[in-house]
């Protein structure tokens, strides 16, 4: 099915904004944008191309029709960061040999950086806080994630209990109120 | 004003004949006044920030002439019936704080009811009649210095479309609310041949005004022109203000831009600026000294972006 979008008479940046909304609303397929100004046409074309779509422009009688083809795989319209949270309650990944668990946890956090979209938040609870404090060997991976915009929180009660409060090396301290709020408001929570 | 008579006066140093930034009128052999007025609709959401930007923008014309702004009057258009009066208070507070920073005294103002909010200033400054810096007077061999990065028009357009990152908007706001005071004071010490400020016509548009109908041309090195990296990203997404295309169309006969340069650079060169930097033409021998003085004085993004040449006269080459 072809979706039609008429942006005649609209000034910049509205044609681009409307095109963005229309593309976000469709998973794949054809979007035809009608516009009367050449520069607006250029802007819409550029936007669609920057989102990984194929674009063809037809001009007739001073009117431009921009044919935009969106593939299912052109995901760049979606944000680079999801609304998901990862809840980490241990300093190792999985149960079994402790050394293997450490290796897996390290690999997991390194791989998160490459994930698209990355989670919005990492929550460290119970033994998990050993990963965000002095002596952890995943601090560099966590700092990279933090630099990329992933929020990192450690449970304050847990830090107190293990007497690690002054040894927190990455992210910030959170309380149970915010933890519950994050768990309930995230699109998806993945417990590790 | 086209078609209407031009007024003349023996004491008028800068009038309306050329596209100058401000008017200058001689009072005595030692003293002249510089006058300018500017007001516009909001470009950012925060009223206090808008007030700051409007004032930095209005004062800039006096700074570009090498003058010292002394007094100002507020110009306000406000939709009293539909907008909370606290918005206006915040705008005026932002404006006042910026005037304090500049050492300018607010002496009055005028407001009218209007459907669309507008704010700006009428500014009066002083200058020595023989020290007025015009927008013409570039000499072959001069270097061109630009004191602020380009791209705020693109970022403002993205902001309007709710497609700009907060960090990009913050950078643009900081840039637009920065006074050209320091840059102006340093250029006066250095000695320069011409200056203007970069605003609505974009870098190229205002550079064109500097050389139009004169015997010189300009070469701009695109790689040296400072701009916000976010502006590149947004321009590549098509978030280019309508003014960019009009600016380009209007000056196309005077400008030759290398086809090897990417499209986003072309957009950035014509991007309409609000409260943009000073564009200074000065003897090549003074250029690096002024540049380091600017950097030491906190004008961090200042850069030498090109030079004045004999040929091609009246043209700008971007390479």
Short mmCIF file of C-alpha atoms in Angstrom, two decimals:
data_model
loop_
_atom_site.label_atom_id
_atom_site.label_comp_id
_atom_site.label_asym_id
_atom_site.label_seq_id
_atom_site.Cartn_x
_atom_site.Cartn_y
_atom_site.Cartn_z
CA UNK A 1 0.00 0.00 0.00
CA UNK A 2 1.22 3.47 -0.83
CA UNK A 3 0.92 6.16 1.80
CA UNK A 4 0.42 9.74 0.58
CA UNK A 5 1.67 12.82 2.39
CA UNK A 6 0.89 16.33 1.14
CA UNK A 7 3.21 18.96 2.59
CA UNK A 8 2.38 21.77 0.16
CA UNK A 9 2.36 25.22 1.74
CA UNK A 10 4.39 24.13 4.77
CA UNK A 11 7.67 25.87 5.57
CA UNK A 12 10.91 24.31 6.81
CA UNK A 13 11.35 22.20 8.86
CA UNK A 14 7.72 20.95 8.78
CA UNK A 15 7.99 18.88 5.56
CA UNK A 16 10.91 16.96 7.08
CA UNK A 17 9.15 16.59 10.45
CA UNK A 18 5.96 15.27 8.80
CA UNK A 19 7.98 12.88 6.65
CA UNK A 20 9.80 11.61 9.74
CA UNK A 21 6.50 10.94 11.54
CA UNK A 22 5.00 9.20 8.51
CA UNK A 23 8.07 6.97 8.11
CA UNK A 24 8.03 6.09 11.80
CA UNK A 25 4.40 5.03 11.55
CA UNK A 26 5.07 2.52 8.78
CA UNK A 27 7.14 -0.65 9.09
CA UNK A 28 7.99 -0.78 5.41
CA UNK A 29 6.55 0.20 2.04
CA UNK A 30 6.06 3.26 -0.12
CA UNK A 31 5.57 6.83 1.02
CA UNK A 32 4.79 9.52 -1.57
CA UNK A 33 5.43 13.07 -0.41
CA UNK A 34 4.01 15.93 -2.49
CA UNK A 35 5.68 19.32 -2.22
CA UNK A 36 5.83 22.44 -4.38
CA UNK A 37 9.18 23.95 -3.38
CA UNK A 38 12.50 22.66 -4.74
CA UNK A 39 14.48 23.32 -1.56
CA UNK A 40 11.87 21.60 0.61
CA UNK A 41 12.01 18.68 -1.80
CA UNK A 42 15.79 18.52 -1.39
CA UNK A 43 15.46 18.51 2.40
CA UNK A 44 12.88 15.70 2.43
CA UNK A 45 14.96 13.67 -0.03
CA UNK A 46 18.06 14.10 2.10
CA UNK A 47 16.22 13.14 5.26
CA UNK A 48 14.77 9.97 3.75
CA UNK A 49 18.18 8.98 2.39
CA UNK A 50 19.80 9.61 5.76
CA UNK A 51 17.32 7.11 7.20
CA UNK A 52 18.44 4.43 4.76
CA UNK A 53 15.45 4.67 2.39
CA UNK A 54 15.56 4.58 -1.41
CA UNK A 55 14.33 7.84 -2.93
CA UNK A 56 13.16 8.84 -6.42
CA UNK A 57 11.85 12.33 -7.23
CA UNK A 58 9.38 13.06 -10.02
CA UNK A 59 8.68 16.60 -11.12
CA UNK A 60 5.72 17.69 -13.17
CA UNK A 61 4.05 21.12 -13.54
CA UNK A 62 6.25 22.59 -10.81
CA UNK A 63 5.11 19.95 -8.33
CA UNK A 64 7.50 17.40 -6.84
CA UNK A 65 6.48 13.91 -5.82
CA UNK A 66 9.09 12.20 -3.68
CA UNK A 67 8.80 8.42 -3.81
CA UNK A 68 10.31 6.98 -0.65
CA UNK A 69 10.81 3.26 -0.31
CA UNK A 70 11.32 2.07 3.24
CA UNK A 71 12.72 -1.43 3.73
CA UNK A 72 11.85 -3.35 6.84
CA UNK A 73 15.51 -3.34 7.77
CA UNK A 74 15.97 0.42 7.71
CA UNK A 75 15.89 0.76 11.45
CA UNK A 76 17.73 4.01 11.80
CA UNK A 77 14.46 5.92 12.36
CA UNK A 78 14.18 4.13 15.69
CA UNK A 79 16.33 5.58 18.45
CA UNK A 80 19.78 4.18 19.10
CA UNK A 81 18.76 3.59 22.68
CA UNK A 82 15.78 1.51 23.81
CA UNK A 83 13.65 2.00 26.91
CA UNK A 84 14.85 -1.33 28.29
CA UNK A 85 16.60 -1.91 31.59
CA UNK A 86 19.02 -4.67 32.60
CA UNK A 87 18.87 -5.77 36.24
CA UNK A 88 22.15 -7.31 37.41
CA UNK A 89 21.98 -9.04 40.81
CA UNK A 90 25.24 -10.97 40.75
CA UNK A 91 28.87 -10.34 39.89
CA UNK A 92 28.97 -13.47 37.73
CA UNK A 93 26.79 -14.53 34.80
CA UNK A 94 24.86 -17.75 35.36
CA UNK A 95 25.36 -20.42 38.02
CA UNK A 96 28.21 -22.91 37.88
CA UNK A 97 31.93 -22.40 37.91
CA UNK A 98 32.73 -18.96 39.35
CA UNK A 99 35.66 -18.26 37.02
CA UNK A 100 33.53 -19.03 33.97
CA UNK A 101 30.78 -16.80 35.39
CA UNK A 102 33.24 -13.88 35.63
CA UNK A 103 34.40 -14.36 32.03
CA UNK A 104 30.80 -14.50 30.82
CA UNK A 105 29.83 -11.35 32.73
CA UNK A 106 32.76 -9.46 31.24
CA UNK A 107 31.86 -10.62 27.74
CA UNK A 108 28.22 -9.74 28.31
CA UNK A 109 28.95 -6.16 29.31
CA UNK A 110 31.41 -5.69 26.44
CA UNK A 111 28.85 -6.99 23.96
CA UNK A 112 26.15 -4.68 25.32
CA UNK A 113 28.12 -1.79 23.92
CA UNK A 114 27.71 -3.18 20.41
CA UNK A 115 24.03 -3.92 20.87
CA UNK A 116 21.55 -1.84 18.91
CA UNK A 117 19.58 -0.53 20.55
CA UNK A 118 21.50 -0.39 23.77
CA UNK A 119 19.51 -0.57 27.01
CA UNK A 120 18.63 2.72 28.67
CA UNK A 121 19.71 1.64 32.16
CA UNK A 122 21.78 -0.90 34.05
CA UNK A 123 20.69 -1.55 37.64
CA UNK A 124 23.14 -3.27 39.98
CA UNK A 125 21.71 -4.95 43.08
CA UNK A 126 23.02 -7.29 45.78
CA UNK A 127 26.32 -8.95 44.65
CA UNK A 128 25.96 -6.98 41.38
CA UNK A 129 27.39 -3.87 43.08
CA UNK A 130 30.81 -5.58 43.19
CA UNK A 131 30.93 -4.83 39.44
CA UNK A 132 30.58 -1.03 39.84
CA UNK A 133 33.03 -0.64 42.72
CA UNK A 134 36.78 -0.69 43.31
CA UNK A 135 38.46 -3.94 42.32
CA UNK A 136 35.97 -4.77 39.55
CA UNK A 137 37.61 -5.63 36.24
CA UNK A 138 34.64 -4.46 34.14
CA UNK A 139 34.88 -0.77 35.11
CA UNK A 140 36.23 0.20 31.69
CA UNK A 141 33.35 -1.52 29.90
CA UNK A 142 30.84 0.18 32.18
CA UNK A 143 32.43 3.59 31.67
CA UNK A 144 32.21 3.13 27.89
CA UNK A 145 28.51 2.32 28.23
CA UNK A 146 27.99 5.34 30.46
CA UNK A 147 29.73 7.58 27.91
CA UNK A 148 27.37 6.21 25.27
CA UNK A 149 24.42 7.41 27.34
CA UNK A 150 23.51 4.22 29.25
CA UNK A 151 22.55 5.15 32.82
CA UNK A 152 24.25 3.08 35.50
CA UNK A 153 22.76 2.77 39.00
CA UNK A 154 23.93 0.84 42.04
CA UNK A 155 21.69 0.00 44.97
CA UNK A 156 22.54 2.18 47.98
CA UNK A 157 21.44 -0.39 50.57
CA UNK A 158 23.63 -3.03 48.93
CA UNK A 159 26.66 -0.71 48.83
CA UNK A 160 26.13 0.01 52.54
CA UNK A 161 25.75 -3.64 53.42
CA UNK A 162 29.01 -4.59 51.70
CA UNK A 163 30.67 -1.38 52.97
CA UNK A 164 31.42 -0.31 49.39
CA UNK A 165 29.69 3.09 49.43
CA UNK A 166 32.92 5.13 49.18
CA UNK A 167 34.34 2.72 46.61
CA UNK A 168 31.76 3.29 43.85
CA UNK A 169 33.71 3.90 40.62
CA UNK A 170 31.07 4.25 37.93
CA UNK A 171 27.47 5.50 37.71
CA UNK A 172 25.42 6.74 40.64
CA UNK A 173 23.62 5.45 43.72
CA UNK A 174 19.92 4.68 43.65
CA UNK A 175 17.25 3.73 46.19
CA UNK A 176 14.47 1.15 46.14
CA UNK A 177 11.87 3.76 45.19
CA UNK A 178 13.69 4.62 41.95
CA UNK A 179 14.54 0.98 41.34
CA UNK A 180 10.87 -0.02 41.50
CA UNK A 181 9.98 2.92 39.29
CA UNK A 182 12.60 1.89 36.69
CA UNK A 183 11.46 -1.75 36.73
CA UNK A 184 7.80 -0.80 36.24
CA UNK A 185 8.31 1.96 33.66
CA UNK A 186 10.87 0.24 31.40
CA UNK A 187 9.61 -1.28 28.17
CA UNK A 188 11.45 -4.50 29.01
CA UNK A 189 13.52 -5.62 32.02
CA UNK A 190 16.17 -8.27 31.54
CA UNK A 191 17.39 -9.90 34.74
CA UNK A 192 20.90 -11.27 34.78
CA UNK B 1 13.75 51.99 1.10
CA UNK B 2 14.41 51.43 -2.59
CA UNK B 3 13.04 54.26 -4.70
CA UNK B 4 12.90 56.69 -1.77
CA UNK B 5 15.34 59.61 -1.46
CA UNK B 6 18.53 59.08 0.56
CA UNK B 7 19.04 61.72 3.25
CA UNK B 8 22.46 63.29 3.49
CA UNK B 9 24.26 65.27 6.16
CA UNK B 10 27.88 66.42 6.40
CA UNK B 11 28.15 64.79 9.83
CA UNK B 12 26.82 61.42 8.71
CA UNK B 13 29.74 58.96 8.73
CA UNK B 14 27.78 55.79 7.96
CA UNK B 15 24.29 56.08 6.51
CA UNK B 16 22.07 53.79 4.51
CA UNK B 17 23.88 53.69 1.15
CA UNK B 18 25.56 50.38 1.82
CA UNK B 19 24.38 47.37 3.79
CA UNK B 20 26.05 48.57 6.98
CA UNK B 21 25.48 47.15 10.44
CA UNK B 22 24.81 50.46 12.20
CA UNK B 23 24.50 54.18 11.54
CA UNK B 24 27.29 56.51 12.71
CA UNK B 25 26.82 60.25 13.17
CA UNK B 26 29.56 62.70 14.11
CA UNK B 27 28.86 64.99 17.07
CA UNK B 28 32.32 66.58 17.29
CA UNK B 29 35.81 65.86 15.96
CA UNK B 30 36.33 63.58 18.95
CA UNK B 31 32.95 61.93 19.24
CA UNK B 32 30.36 60.15 17.11
CA UNK B 33 27.29 58.13 18.04
CA UNK B 34 26.57 54.63 16.74
CA UNK B 35 22.92 53.60 16.46
CA UNK B 36 21.24 50.33 15.68
CA UNK B 37 17.94 48.54 16.24
CA UNK B 38 17.00 44.88 15.98
CA UNK B 39 14.15 42.71 17.26
CA UNK B 40 12.79 39.32 16.34
CA UNK B 41 10.50 36.42 17.26
CA UNK B 42 11.72 33.77 19.72
CA UNK B 43 14.20 31.24 18.40
CA UNK B 44 14.51 29.19 21.59
CA UNK B 45 11.86 27.94 24.04
CA UNK B 46 13.34 29.39 27.22
CA UNK B 47 12.26 33.05 27.68
CA UNK B 48 15.29 34.02 29.77
CA UNK B 49 17.68 32.61 27.14
CA UNK B 50 15.73 34.33 24.38
CA UNK B 51 16.16 37.66 26.20
CA UNK B 52 19.90 37.10 26.46
CA UNK B 53 20.26 36.18 22.80
CA UNK B 54 18.16 39.14 21.60
CA UNK B 55 20.38 41.56 23.52
CA UNK B 56 23.68 39.97 22.43
CA UNK B 57 22.37 40.14 18.87
CA UNK B 58 21.34 43.81 19.07
CA UNK B 59 24.60 44.95 20.65
CA UNK B 60 26.65 43.08 18.07
CA UNK B 61 26.13 45.74 15.39
CA UNK B 62 27.80 48.36 17.59
CA UNK B 63 30.67 45.99 18.39
CA UNK B 64 31.16 45.28 14.69
CA UNK B 65 31.78 48.99 14.04
CA UNK B 66 34.34 49.17 16.84
CA UNK B 67 31.93 51.21 18.99
CA UNK B 68 31.13 51.08 22.69
CA UNK B 69 27.42 50.53 23.38
CA UNK B 70 26.21 52.81 26.18
CA UNK B 71 22.43 52.90 26.40
CA UNK B 72 19.58 50.74 25.19
CA UNK B 73 15.80 50.74 24.95
CA UNK B 74 13.63 47.64 25.01
CA UNK B 75 11.29 46.95 22.11
CA UNK B 76 8.53 44.52 23.03
CA UNK B 77 5.60 43.07 21.10
CA UNK B 78 3.56 40.85 23.39
CA UNK B 79 0.30 38.85 23.13
CA UNK B 80 -1.09 40.00 26.49
CA UNK B 81 -4.36 38.13 26.05
CA UNK B 82 -2.91 34.70 25.32
CA UNK B 83 0.44 34.54 27.09
CA UNK B 84 1.33 34.66 30.76
CA UNK B 85 3.00 37.91 31.71
CA UNK B 86 5.71 35.95 33.58
CA UNK B 87 7.10 34.97 30.16
CA UNK B 88 7.72 38.62 29.40
CA UNK B 89 9.29 39.16 32.81
CA UNK B 90 11.75 36.31 32.16
CA UNK B 91 12.64 37.66 28.72
CA UNK B 92 13.30 41.12 30.14
CA UNK B 93 15.33 39.63 33.01
CA UNK B 94 17.50 37.70 30.53
CA UNK B 95 17.93 40.88 28.50
CA UNK B 96 18.79 42.98 31.52
CA UNK B 97 21.39 40.49 32.78
CA UNK B 98 23.06 40.54 29.37
CA UNK B 99 23.07 44.36 29.36
CA UNK B 100 24.68 44.33 32.82
CA UNK B 101 27.37 41.98 31.51
CA UNK B 102 27.97 44.34 28.58
CA UNK B 103 28.01 47.46 30.78
CA UNK B 104 25.04 48.92 28.93
CA UNK B 105 22.37 50.99 30.71
CA UNK B 106 18.70 50.38 29.96
CA UNK B 107 17.04 53.79 29.71
CA UNK B 108 13.53 52.94 28.61
CA UNK B 109 11.52 51.08 26.05
CA UNK B 110 8.22 50.67 24.29
CA UNK B 111 5.75 47.82 24.11
CA UNK B 112 2.79 47.08 21.87
CA UNK B 113 0.20 44.33 21.92
CA UNK B 114 0.78 41.88 19.09
CA UNK B 115 -0.34 38.37 18.20
CA UNK B 116 3.27 37.27 17.97
CA UNK B 117 5.89 37.80 20.64
CA UNK B 118 8.94 39.86 19.62
CA UNK B 119 11.80 41.36 21.58
CA UNK B 120 14.90 43.36 20.82
CA UNK B 121 16.72 46.61 21.47
CA UNK B 122 17.46 49.99 20.12
CA UNK B 123 21.08 50.67 21.05
CA UNK B 124 23.19 53.82 21.18
CA UNK B 125 26.95 53.74 21.48
CA UNK B 126 29.92 56.01 21.04
CA UNK B 127 32.99 55.88 18.86
CA UNK B 128 35.85 58.14 17.76
CA UNK B 129 34.91 59.47 14.29
CA UNK B 130 38.25 58.45 12.80
CA UNK B 131 38.14 54.94 14.29
CA UNK B 132 34.93 53.70 12.70
CA UNK B 133 35.37 50.22 11.24
CA UNK B 134 33.30 49.82 8.10
CA UNK B 135 32.19 46.62 6.43
CA UNK B 136 34.19 47.67 3.38
CA UNK B 137 37.88 48.45 3.23
CA UNK B 138 39.32 44.94 2.82
CA UNK B 139 42.75 45.09 1.15
CA UNK B 140 44.43 42.45 -1.00
CA UNK B 141 46.59 40.25 1.21
CA UNK B 142 44.31 40.71 4.26
CA UNK B 143 43.36 37.64 6.26
CA UNK B 144 39.74 36.99 7.26
CA UNK B 145 38.96 35.95 10.82
CA UNK B 146 35.58 34.56 11.92
CA UNK B 147 35.02 34.64 15.69
CA UNK B 148 32.10 32.21 16.24
CA UNK B 149 31.26 28.79 14.76
CA UNK B 150 28.47 28.53 12.16
CA UNK B 151 25.42 26.32 12.18
CA UNK B 152 23.04 27.85 14.74
CA UNK B 153 20.38 28.33 12.02
CA UNK B 154 20.40 24.61 11.25
CA UNK B 155 20.26 23.70 14.95
CA UNK B 156 17.39 26.18 15.52
CA UNK B 157 15.50 24.61 12.61
CA UNK B 158 15.99 21.15 14.11
CA UNK B 159 14.82 22.52 17.47
CA UNK B 160 11.64 23.81 15.82
CA UNK B 161 11.10 20.34 14.39
CA UNK B 162 11.84 18.77 17.80
CA UNK B 163 14.69 16.85 16.20
CA UNK B 164 17.67 18.46 17.91
CA UNK B 165 19.61 16.91 20.77
CA UNK B 166 19.57 18.94 23.99
CA UNK B 167 23.37 19.16 23.93
CA UNK B 168 23.37 20.71 20.44
CA UNK B 169 20.75 23.27 21.45
CA UNK B 170 22.73 24.14 24.59
CA UNK B 171 25.84 24.78 22.51
CA UNK B 172 23.93 26.95 20.05
CA UNK B 173 22.30 28.95 22.87
CA UNK B 174 25.65 29.52 24.54
CA UNK B 175 27.10 30.69 21.23
CA UNK B 176 24.20 33.03 20.40
CA UNK B 177 24.15 34.61 23.86
CA UNK B 178 27.90 35.27 23.85
CA UNK B 179 28.65 38.98 23.41
CA UNK B 180 30.98 40.07 20.62
CA UNK B 181 32.41 42.58 23.12
CA UNK B 182 35.74 40.85 23.75
CA UNK B 183 36.29 40.14 20.05
CA UNK B 184 35.53 43.78 19.24
CA UNK B 185 37.89 45.18 21.89
CA UNK B 186 40.72 42.93 20.74
CA UNK B 187 40.26 43.78 17.07
CA UNK B 188 40.39 47.48 17.91
CA UNK B 189 43.74 47.02 19.63
CA UNK B 190 45.03 44.94 16.74
CA UNK B 191 44.08 47.35 13.96
CA UNK B 192 41.82 46.02 11.21
CA UNK B 193 40.67 47.13 7.77
CA UNK B 194 37.02 46.05 7.81
CA UNK B 195 34.49 44.19 9.93
CA UNK B 196 30.88 43.06 9.92
CA UNK B 197 28.87 40.60 11.98
CA UNK B 198 27.50 37.40 10.50
CA UNK B 199 23.71 37.24 10.84
CA UNK B 200 20.75 36.41 8.62
CA UNK B 201 22.51 36.30 5.25
CA UNK B 202 24.99 33.69 6.45
CA UNK B 203 28.79 33.82 6.25
CA UNK B 204 28.89 34.11 2.47
CA UNK B 205 26.09 36.68 2.32
CA UNK B 206 27.88 39.02 4.71
CA UNK B 207 31.26 38.36 3.09
CA UNK B 208 29.62 39.42 -0.20
CA UNK B 209 28.57 42.72 1.39
CA UNK B 210 32.22 43.36 2.29
CA UNK B 211 33.43 43.15 -1.30
CA UNK B 212 30.39 44.04 -3.42
CA UNK B 213 31.29 46.79 -5.93
CA UNK B 214 34.87 46.97 -4.63
CA UNK B 215 38.14 46.10 -6.31
CA UNK B 216 38.85 42.94 -4.31
CA UNK B 217 37.68 39.34 -3.97
CA UNK B 218 37.78 36.67 -1.27
CA UNK B 219 39.13 33.13 -1.10
CA UNK B 220 37.64 31.04 1.71
CA UNK B 221 39.20 27.74 2.79
CA UNK B 222 36.20 25.62 3.69
CA UNK B 223 38.29 23.33 5.91
CA UNK B 224 39.21 26.23 8.17
CA UNK B 225 35.66 27.50 8.74
CA UNK B 226 34.51 26.70 12.30
CA UNK B 227 31.08 25.07 12.65
CA UNK B 228 29.16 22.88 15.10
CA UNK B 229 29.59 19.19 14.24
CA UNK B 230 25.91 18.70 15.11
CA UNK B 231 25.00 21.13 12.33
CA UNK B 232 26.62 18.81 9.82
CA UNK B 233 24.62 15.85 11.07
CA UNK B 234 21.35 17.79 10.98
CA UNK B 235 22.03 19.33 7.56
CA UNK B 236 22.64 15.84 6.22
CA UNK B 237 19.17 14.94 7.53
CA UNK B 238 17.64 17.80 5.52
CA UNK B 239 17.06 20.12 8.48
CA UNK B 240 18.09 23.20 6.56
CA UNK B 241 16.27 26.50 7.12
CA UNK B 242 14.46 28.09 4.18
CA UNK B 243 16.74 31.13 4.53
CA UNK B 244 19.78 29.08 3.49
CA UNK B 245 18.35 28.45 0.05
CA UNK B 246 17.29 32.09 -0.35
CA UNK B 247 20.76 33.28 0.72
CA UNK B 248 22.39 30.98 -1.83
CA UNK B 249 20.05 31.96 -4.63
CA UNK B 250 20.51 35.69 -3.94
CA UNK B 251 24.34 35.58 -4.10
CA UNK B 252 24.87 32.87 -6.70
CA UNK B 253 26.38 35.26 -9.26
CA UNK B 254 29.11 36.34 -6.82
CA UNK B 255 30.12 32.97 -5.41
CA UNK B 256 31.92 29.94 -6.73
CA UNK B 257 32.03 26.95 -4.39
CA UNK B 258 34.24 24.00 -5.30
CA UNK B 259 32.16 21.04 -6.38
CA UNK B 260 34.47 18.76 -4.41
CA UNK B 261 33.04 20.12 -1.17
CA UNK B 262 30.20 18.17 0.46
CA UNK B 263 26.67 19.61 0.36
CA UNK B 264 26.51 20.14 4.12
CA UNK B 265 29.47 22.59 3.95
CA UNK B 266 27.59 24.55 1.32
CA UNK B 267 24.56 24.71 3.63
CA UNK B 268 26.66 25.77 6.61
CA UNK B 269 28.31 28.58 4.62
CA UNK B 270 24.90 30.08 3.78
CA UNK B 271 23.26 29.19 7.12
CA UNK B 272 21.42 32.24 8.55
CA UNK B 273 22.97 33.05 11.93
CA UNK B 274 21.41 34.74 14.92
CA UNK B 275 23.90 36.75 16.95
CA UNK B 276 26.76 35.33 14.88
CA UNK B 277 30.44 36.16 15.16
CA UNK B 278 32.46 39.05 13.80
CA UNK B 279 33.99 38.67 10.35
CA UNK B 280 37.21 40.66 10.43
CA UNK B 281 39.54 41.63 7.57
CA UNK B 282 43.01 42.64 8.72
CA UNK B 283 46.58 42.86 7.43
CA UNK B 284 48.12 39.41 7.21
CA UNK B 285 50.96 40.45 9.56
CA UNK B 286 48.50 41.14 12.41
CA UNK B 287 46.35 38.07 11.89
CA UNK B 288 48.09 35.44 13.97
CA UNK B 289 48.62 37.87 16.86
CA UNK B 290 44.91 38.76 16.92
CA UNK B 291 43.99 35.09 16.63
CA UNK B 292 46.04 34.15 19.70
CA UNK B 293 44.72 37.17 21.59
CA UNK B 294 41.17 36.02 20.76
CA UNK B 295 41.91 32.47 21.91
CA UNK B 296 43.52 33.73 25.12
CA UNK B 297 40.56 36.05 25.66
CA UNK B 298 38.07 33.17 25.61
CA UNK B 299 36.96 33.56 21.98
CA UNK B 300 37.87 29.91 21.57
CA UNK B 301 36.38 29.16 18.16
CA UNK B 302 37.91 32.10 16.29
CA UNK B 303 39.74 30.99 13.14
CA UNK B 304 41.45 32.42 10.07
CA UNK B 305 39.14 31.27 7.30
CA UNK B 306 40.47 32.92 4.17
CA UNK B 307 42.07 35.94 2.54
CA UNK B 308 41.41 38.97 0.39
CA UNK B 309 42.69 38.82 -3.19
CA UNK B 310 42.97 41.17 -6.20
CA UNK B 311 41.35 38.71 -8.53
CA UNK B 312 38.69 37.65 -9.15
CA UNK B 313 37.39 41.04 -8.06
CA UNK B 314 33.92 41.19 -6.53
CA UNK B 315 33.78 37.39 -6.30
CA UNK B 316 34.11 34.80 -3.55
CA UNK B 317 35.82 31.48 -4.20
CA UNK B 318 35.33 28.70 -1.67
CA UNK B 319 37.74 25.82 -1.98
#
